[in-house]
mmCIF file of N, CA and C in Angstrom:
data_model
loop_
_atom_site.group_PDB
_atom_site.id
_atom_site.type_symbol
_atom_site.label_atom_id
_atom_site.label_comp_id
_atom_site.label_asym_id
_atom_site.label_seq_id
_atom_site.Cartn_x
_atom_site.Cartn_y
_atom_site.Cartn_z
ATOM 1 N N TYR A 1 -25.276 9.113 68.879
ATOM 2 C CA TYR A 1 -24.428 7.790 68.397
ATOM 3 C C TYR A 1 -23.922 7.922 67.001
ATOM 4 N N GLU A 2 -24.532 8.314 66.285
ATOM 5 C CA GLU A 2 -24.184 8.439 64.625
ATOM 6 C C GLU A 2 -23.083 9.281 64.584
ATOM 7 N N TRP A 3 -23.346 10.645 65.370
ATOM 8 C CA TRP A 3 -22.321 11.703 65.359
ATOM 9 C C TRP A 3 -20.930 11.208 65.871
ATOM 10 N N ILE A 4 -20.924 10.496 66.983
ATOM 11 C CA ILE A 4 -19.760 10.042 67.594
ATOM 12 C C ILE A 4 -19.006 9.067 66.705
ATOM 13 N N ILE A 5 -19.633 8.304 66.115
ATOM 14 C CA ILE A 5 -19.157 7.167 65.072
ATOM 15 C C ILE A 5 -18.427 7.907 64.010
ATOM 16 N N ARG A 6 -19.120 9.017 63.387
ATOM 17 C CA ARG A 6 -18.636 9.736 62.288
ATOM 18 C C ARG A 6 -17.479 10.433 62.777
ATOM 19 N N PHE A 7 -17.572 11.203 63.896
ATOM 20 C CA PHE A 7 -16.469 11.841 64.501
ATOM 21 C C PHE A 7 -15.012 10.803 64.700
ATOM 22 N N LEU A 8 -15.297 9.717 65.251
ATOM 23 C CA LEU A 8 -14.224 8.741 65.446
ATOM 24 C C LEU A 8 -13.559 8.176 63.935
ATOM 25 N N ALA A 9 -14.269 8.383 62.992
ATOM 26 C CA ALA A 9 -14.070 7.775 61.631
ATOM 27 C C ALA A 9 -12.988 8.627 61.039
ATOM 28 N N PHE A 10 -12.816 9.906 61.477
ATOM 29 C CA PHE A 10 -11.798 10.753 60.969
ATOM 30 C C PHE A 10 -10.447 10.439 61.413
ATOM 31 N N ARG A 11 -9.503 10.160 60.682
ATOM 32 C CA ARG A 11 -8.151 9.833 60.949
ATOM 33 C C ARG A 11 -7.671 11.050 61.876
ATOM 34 N N ARG A 12 -7.633 12.295 60.988
ATOM 35 C CA ARG A 12 -7.311 13.570 61.966
ATOM 36 C C ARG A 12 -8.570 14.191 62.241
ATOM 37 N N LYS A 13 -8.738 14.336 63.558
ATOM 38 C CA LYS A 13 -9.858 14.968 63.928
ATOM 39 C C LYS A 13 -10.358 16.414 63.446
ATOM 40 N N ARG A 14 -9.228 17.159 63.067
ATOM 41 C CA ARG A 14 -9.530 18.417 62.507
ATOM 42 C C ARG A 14 -10.257 18.188 61.180
ATOM 43 N N ASP A 15 -9.994 17.176 60.426
ATOM 44 C CA ASP A 15 -10.634 17.134 59.262
ATOM 45 C C ASP A 15 -12.084 17.204 59.216
ATOM 46 N N GLY A 16 -12.697 16.756 60.454
ATOM 47 C CA GLY A 16 -14.090 16.916 60.598
ATOM 48 C C GLY A 16 -14.749 18.565 60.541
ATOM 49 N N LEU A 17 -13.702 19.394 60.780
ATOM 50 C CA LEU A 17 -14.221 20.646 60.450
ATOM 51 C C LEU A 17 -14.199 21.066 59.235
ATOM 52 N N ARG A 18 -13.349 20.317 58.317
ATOM 53 C CA ARG A 18 -13.518 20.728 56.779
ATOM 54 C C ARG A 18 -14.433 19.918 55.951
ATOM 55 N N ASP A 19 -15.347 19.045 56.774
ATOM 56 C CA ASP A 19 -16.321 18.239 55.937
ATOM 57 C C ASP A 19 -17.660 18.910 56.474
ATOM 58 N N PHE A 20 -18.167 19.778 55.337
ATOM 59 C CA PHE A 20 -19.175 20.485 55.504
ATOM 60 C C PHE A 20 -20.524 19.822 56.053
ATOM 61 N N TRP A 21 -20.831 18.574 55.525
ATOM 62 C CA TRP A 21 -21.752 17.742 55.962
ATOM 63 C C TRP A 21 -21.646 17.335 57.527
ATOM 64 N N PHE A 22 -20.601 16.964 57.944
ATOM 65 C CA PHE A 22 -20.157 16.724 59.259
ATOM 66 C C PHE A 22 -20.643 18.235 60.244
ATOM 67 N N VAL A 23 -20.097 19.122 59.657
ATOM 68 C CA VAL A 23 -20.183 20.486 60.360
ATOM 69 C C VAL A 23 -21.836 20.761 60.515
ATOM 70 N N PHE A 24 -22.407 20.435 59.346
ATOM 71 C CA PHE A 24 -23.943 20.701 59.231
ATOM 72 C C PHE A 24 -24.588 19.857 60.327
ATOM 73 N N ASP A 25 -24.271 18.434 60.379
ATOM 74 C CA ASP A 25 -24.944 17.603 61.287
ATOM 75 C C ASP A 25 -24.754 17.915 62.587
ATOM 76 N N SER A 26 -23.477 18.412 62.776
ATOM 77 C CA SER A 26 -23.011 18.742 64.313
ATOM 78 C C SER A 26 -23.918 19.914 64.671
ATOM 79 N N LEU A 27 -24.319 20.944 63.713
ATOM 80 C CA LEU A 27 -25.148 21.945 64.183
ATOM 81 C C LEU A 27 -26.601 21.540 64.446
ATOM 82 N N LEU A 28 -26.825 20.612 63.607
ATOM 83 C CA LEU A 28 -28.373 20.095 63.938
ATOM 84 C C LEU A 28 -28.557 19.299 65.249
ATOM 85 N N VAL A 29 -27.399 18.603 65.628
ATOM 86 C CA VAL A 29 -27.262 17.763 66.850
ATOM 87 C C VAL A 29 -27.347 18.691 68.105
ATOM 88 N N TRP A 30 -26.509 19.754 67.910
ATOM 89 C CA TRP A 30 -26.481 20.705 69.218
ATOM 90 C C TRP A 30 -27.650 21.456 69.065
ATOM 91 N N THR A 31 -28.390 21.663 68.035
ATOM 92 C CA THR A 31 -29.525 22.533 68.189
ATOM 93 C C THR A 31 -30.670 21.755 68.723
ATOM 94 N N MET A 32 -30.651 20.548 68.319
ATOM 95 C CA MET A 32 -31.716 19.380 69.058
ATOM 96 C C MET A 32 -31.473 19.208 70.507
ATOM 97 N N ILE A 33 -30.146 19.276 70.814
ATOM 98 C CA ILE A 33 -29.794 19.053 72.368
ATOM 99 C C ILE A 33 -30.311 20.351 72.920
ATOM 100 N N LEU A 34 -29.913 21.474 72.395
ATOM 101 C CA LEU A 34 -30.451 22.765 73.107
ATOM 102 C C LEU A 34 -31.971 22.786 73.159
ATOM 103 N N GLU A 35 -32.679 22.587 72.008
ATOM 104 C CA GLU A 35 -34.247 22.611 72.165
ATOM 105 C C GLU A 35 -34.721 21.752 73.019
ATOM 106 N N THR A 36 -34.292 20.429 72.953
ATOM 107 C CA THR A 36 -34.899 19.368 73.918
ATOM 108 C C THR A 36 -34.641 19.531 75.187
ATOM 109 N N TRP A 37 -33.452 19.497 75.857
ATOM 110 C CA TRP A 37 -32.932 19.469 77.050
ATOM 111 C C TRP A 37 -32.956 20.915 77.618
ATOM 112 N N LEU A 38 -32.262 21.787 77.053
ATOM 113 C CA LEU A 38 -31.850 23.072 77.860
ATOM 114 C C LEU A 38 -32.915 23.961 77.851
ATOM 115 N N MET A 39 -33.756 24.087 76.695
ATOM 116 C CA MET A 39 -34.883 24.995 76.792
ATOM 117 C C MET A 39 -36.105 24.394 77.473
ATOM 118 N N SER A 40 -36.302 23.128 77.350
ATOM 119 C CA SER A 40 -37.313 22.552 78.300
ATOM 120 C C SER A 40 -36.993 22.604 79.578
ATOM 121 N N ALA A 41 -35.645 22.606 80.268
ATOM 122 C CA ALA A 41 -35.503 23.020 81.556
ATOM 123 C C ALA A 41 -35.705 24.276 82.157
ATOM 124 N N VAL A 42 -35.126 25.208 81.047
ATOM 125 C CA VAL A 42 -35.329 26.717 81.309
ATOM 126 C C VAL A 42 -36.860 27.016 81.321
ATOM 127 N N PHE A 43 -37.447 26.670 80.520
ATOM 128 C CA PHE A 43 -39.112 26.913 80.498
ATOM 129 C C PHE A 43 -39.858 26.343 81.575
ATOM 130 N N LEU A 44 -39.314 25.178 81.955
ATOM 131 C CA LEU A 44 -39.879 24.386 83.359
ATOM 132 C C LEU A 44 -39.526 25.398 84.413
ATOM 133 N N ALA A 45 -38.405 25.851 84.687
ATOM 134 C CA ALA A 45 -37.993 26.628 85.775
ATOM 135 C C ALA A 45 -38.529 27.901 85.801
ATOM 136 N N PHE A 46 -38.852 28.600 84.617
ATOM 137 C CA PHE A 46 -39.488 29.717 84.668
ATOM 138 C C PHE A 46 -40.955 30.004 84.423
ATOM 139 N N LEU A 47 -41.601 28.844 83.934
ATOM 140 C CA LEU A 47 -42.864 28.952 83.692
ATOM 141 C C LEU A 47 -43.647 28.160 84.768
ATOM 142 N N GLY A 48 -43.013 27.204 85.388
ATOM 143 C CA GLY A 48 -43.628 26.341 86.285
ATOM 144 C C GLY A 48 -44.062 24.938 85.787
ATOM 145 N N ASP A 49 -44.955 25.167 84.600
ATOM 146 C CA ASP A 49 -45.647 24.173 84.080
ATOM 147 C C ASP A 49 -45.109 23.558 82.845
ATOM 148 N N GLY A 50 -44.356 24.352 82.210
ATOM 149 C CA GLY A 50 -43.590 24.019 80.930
ATOM 150 C C GLY A 50 -44.571 23.931 79.832
ATOM 151 N N GLY A 51 -45.689 24.518 80.047
ATOM 152 C CA GLY A 51 -46.868 24.177 79.104
ATOM 153 C C GLY A 51 -46.699 25.149 77.743
ATOM 154 N N GLY A 52 -47.481 26.333 77.582
ATOM 155 C CA GLY A 52 -47.598 26.861 76.363
ATOM 156 C C GLY A 52 -46.306 27.761 75.811
ATOM 157 N N GLY A 53 -45.110 27.795 76.380
ATOM 158 C CA GLY A 53 -44.272 28.707 76.051
ATOM 159 C C GLY A 53 -43.217 28.135 74.973
ATOM 160 N N MET A 54 -43.617 27.054 74.195
ATOM 161 C CA MET A 54 -42.741 26.363 73.290
ATOM 162 C C MET A 54 -42.851 26.899 72.031
ATOM 163 N N GLY A 55 -43.830 27.957 71.763
ATOM 164 C CA GLY A 55 -44.020 28.139 70.328
ATOM 165 C C GLY A 55 -42.910 28.640 69.404
ATOM 166 N N ASN A 56 -41.822 29.167 69.932
ATOM 167 C CA ASN A 56 -40.945 29.601 69.176
ATOM 168 C C ASN A 56 -39.904 28.448 68.876
ATOM 169 N N ALA A 57 -40.024 27.480 69.730
ATOM 170 C CA ALA A 57 -39.079 26.463 69.540
ATOM 171 C C ALA A 57 -39.303 25.589 68.335
ATOM 172 N N SER A 58 -40.538 25.803 67.643
ATOM 173 C CA SER A 58 -40.860 25.211 66.355
ATOM 174 C C SER A 58 -40.063 25.679 65.414
ATOM 175 N N ILE A 59 -39.389 26.558 65.379
ATOM 176 C CA ILE A 59 -38.572 27.291 64.301
ATOM 177 C C ILE A 59 -37.335 26.327 64.299
ATOM 178 N N LEU A 60 -37.008 25.821 65.488
ATOM 179 C CA LEU A 60 -35.497 24.826 65.546
ATOM 180 C C LEU A 60 -36.012 23.569 64.968
ATOM 181 N N ARG A 61 -37.061 23.264 64.835
ATOM 182 C CA ARG A 61 -37.604 21.782 64.254
ATOM 183 C C ARG A 61 -37.407 22.020 62.744
ATOM 184 N N ILE A 62 -37.609 23.204 62.155
ATOM 185 C CA ILE A 62 -37.402 23.302 60.825
ATOM 186 C C ILE A 62 -36.004 23.201 60.430
ATOM 187 N N ALA A 63 -35.237 23.616 61.142
ATOM 188 C CA ALA A 63 -33.808 23.188 60.837
ATOM 189 C C ALA A 63 -33.586 21.873 60.816
ATOM 190 N N ARG A 64 -33.958 20.958 61.493
ATOM 191 C CA ARG A 64 -33.881 19.704 61.294
ATOM 192 C C ARG A 64 -34.083 19.086 59.937
ATOM 193 N N LEU A 65 -35.452 19.792 59.153
ATOM 194 C CA LEU A 65 -35.829 19.354 57.982
ATOM 195 C C LEU A 65 -34.641 19.404 57.039
ATOM 196 N N LEU A 66 -33.782 20.482 57.236
ATOM 197 C CA LEU A 66 -32.657 20.817 56.181
ATOM 198 C C LEU A 66 -31.787 19.501 56.144
ATOM 199 N N ARG A 67 -31.917 18.648 57.112
ATOM 200 C CA ARG A 67 -31.126 17.254 56.936
ATOM 201 C C ARG A 67 -31.574 16.586 55.659
ATOM 202 N N LEU A 68 -32.708 16.801 55.178
ATOM 203 C CA LEU A 68 -32.974 16.158 54.030
ATOM 204 C C LEU A 68 -32.262 16.534 52.967
ATOM 205 N N THR A 69 -31.546 17.548 52.963
ATOM 206 C CA THR A 69 -30.534 18.003 51.700
ATOM 207 C C THR A 69 -29.650 17.076 51.547
ATOM 208 N N ARG A 70 -29.404 15.918 52.522
ATOM 209 C CA ARG A 70 -28.209 15.113 52.444
ATOM 210 C C ARG A 70 -28.857 14.190 51.446
ATOM 211 N N MET A 71 -30.100 13.971 51.188
ATOM 212 C CA MET A 71 -30.670 13.145 50.261
ATOM 213 C C MET A 71 -30.309 13.650 48.780
ATOM 214 N N ALA A 72 -30.359 14.783 48.570
ATOM 215 C CA ALA A 72 -30.061 15.505 47.317
ATOM 216 C C ALA A 72 -28.592 15.023 47.013
ATOM 217 N N ARG A 73 -27.549 14.903 47.820
ATOM 218 C CA ARG A 73 -26.301 14.524 47.533
ATOM 219 C C ARG A 73 -26.296 13.057 47.116
ATOM 220 N N MET A 74 -27.079 12.346 47.795
ATOM 221 C CA MET A 74 -27.021 10.792 47.585
ATOM 222 C C MET A 74 -27.515 10.552 45.962
ATOM 223 N N ALA A 75 -28.674 11.399 45.811
ATOM 224 C CA ALA A 75 -29.236 11.236 44.415
ATOM 225 C C ALA A 75 -28.302 11.793 43.403
ATOM 226 N N ARG A 76 -27.538 12.765 43.550
ATOM 227 C CA ARG A 76 -26.544 13.164 42.583
ATOM 228 C C ARG A 76 -25.438 12.080 42.391
ATOM 229 N N LEU A 77 -25.094 11.533 43.693
ATOM 230 C CA LEU A 77 -23.925 10.488 43.540
ATOM 231 C C LEU A 77 -24.419 9.330 42.709
ATOM 232 N N LEU A 78 -25.727 8.902 42.863
ATOM 233 C CA LEU A 78 -26.333 7.743 42.119
ATOM 234 C C LEU A 78 -26.433 8.146 40.720
ATOM 235 N N ARG A 79 -26.922 9.372 40.170
ATOM 236 C CA ARG A 79 -26.945 9.658 38.723
ATOM 237 C C ARG A 79 -25.410 9.710 38.295
ATOM 238 N N ALA A 80 -24.442 9.991 39.013
ATOM 239 C CA ALA A 80 -23.073 10.105 38.368
ATOM 240 C C ALA A 80 -22.528 8.692 38.366
ATOM 241 N N LEU A 81 -22.747 7.657 39.264
ATOM 242 C CA LEU A 81 -22.233 6.484 39.198
ATOM 243 C C LEU A 81 -23.485 5.325 39.004
ATOM 244 N N PRO A 82 -24.058 5.290 37.792
ATOM 245 C CA PRO A 82 -25.177 4.311 37.820
ATOM 246 C C PRO A 82 -24.766 2.887 38.162
ATOM 247 N N GLU A 83 -23.433 2.498 38.152
ATOM 248 C CA GLU A 83 -22.982 1.099 38.579
ATOM 249 C C GLU A 83 -23.341 1.074 40.023
ATOM 250 N N LEU A 84 -23.197 1.884 40.760
ATOM 251 C CA LEU A 84 -23.623 2.083 42.312
ATOM 252 C C LEU A 84 -24.944 1.763 42.449
ATOM 253 N N LEU A 85 -25.716 2.095 41.545
ATOM 254 C CA LEU A 85 -27.167 1.950 41.739
ATOM 255 C C LEU A 85 -27.664 0.690 41.646
ATOM 256 N N ILE A 86 -27.015 -0.054 40.562
ATOM 257 C CA ILE A 86 -27.194 -1.403 40.161
ATOM 258 C C ILE A 86 -26.739 -2.155 41.293
ATOM 259 N N LEU A 87 -25.419 -1.878 41.980
ATOM 260 C CA LEU A 87 -25.042 -2.638 43.088
ATOM 261 C C LEU A 87 -26.033 -2.666 44.329
ATOM 262 N N ILE A 88 -26.382 -1.366 44.580
ATOM 263 C CA ILE A 88 -27.506 -1.339 45.612
ATOM 264 C C ILE A 88 -28.848 -2.145 45.242
ATOM 265 N N LYS A 89 -29.460 -2.005 44.109
ATOM 266 C CA LYS A 89 -30.529 -2.729 43.871
ATOM 267 C C LYS A 89 -30.288 -4.317 44.023
ATOM 268 N N GLY A 90 -29.041 -4.769 43.492
ATOM 269 C CA GLY A 90 -28.636 -6.027 43.877
ATOM 270 C C GLY A 90 -28.828 -6.665 45.321
ATOM 271 N N MET A 91 -28.449 -5.704 46.292
ATOM 272 C CA MET A 91 -28.228 -5.837 47.532
ATOM 273 C C MET A 91 -29.548 -5.865 48.242
ATOM 274 N N VAL A 92 -30.632 -5.331 47.711
ATOM 275 C CA VAL A 92 -31.992 -5.070 48.260
ATOM 276 C C VAL A 92 -32.720 -6.114 47.719
#
């Protein structure tokens, strides 16, 4: 849902390919879809029970942790604009 809203926010949709964070989030979303739906279906089809064959899929979960790097961008923004931090504290 978030991805769709962010995509629709771009006035020119091609600008989405120029935004590094949007491309990075898109990669994470598609990796999650691949891991959750497609790989589960493939393992279920070939292994029958879908049981113990998911060990290598945990590597894909690590990629989701990279999303935390977005927090570094927010911290850098708040350090550059201390007035923004004051506004945010006032809202909370």
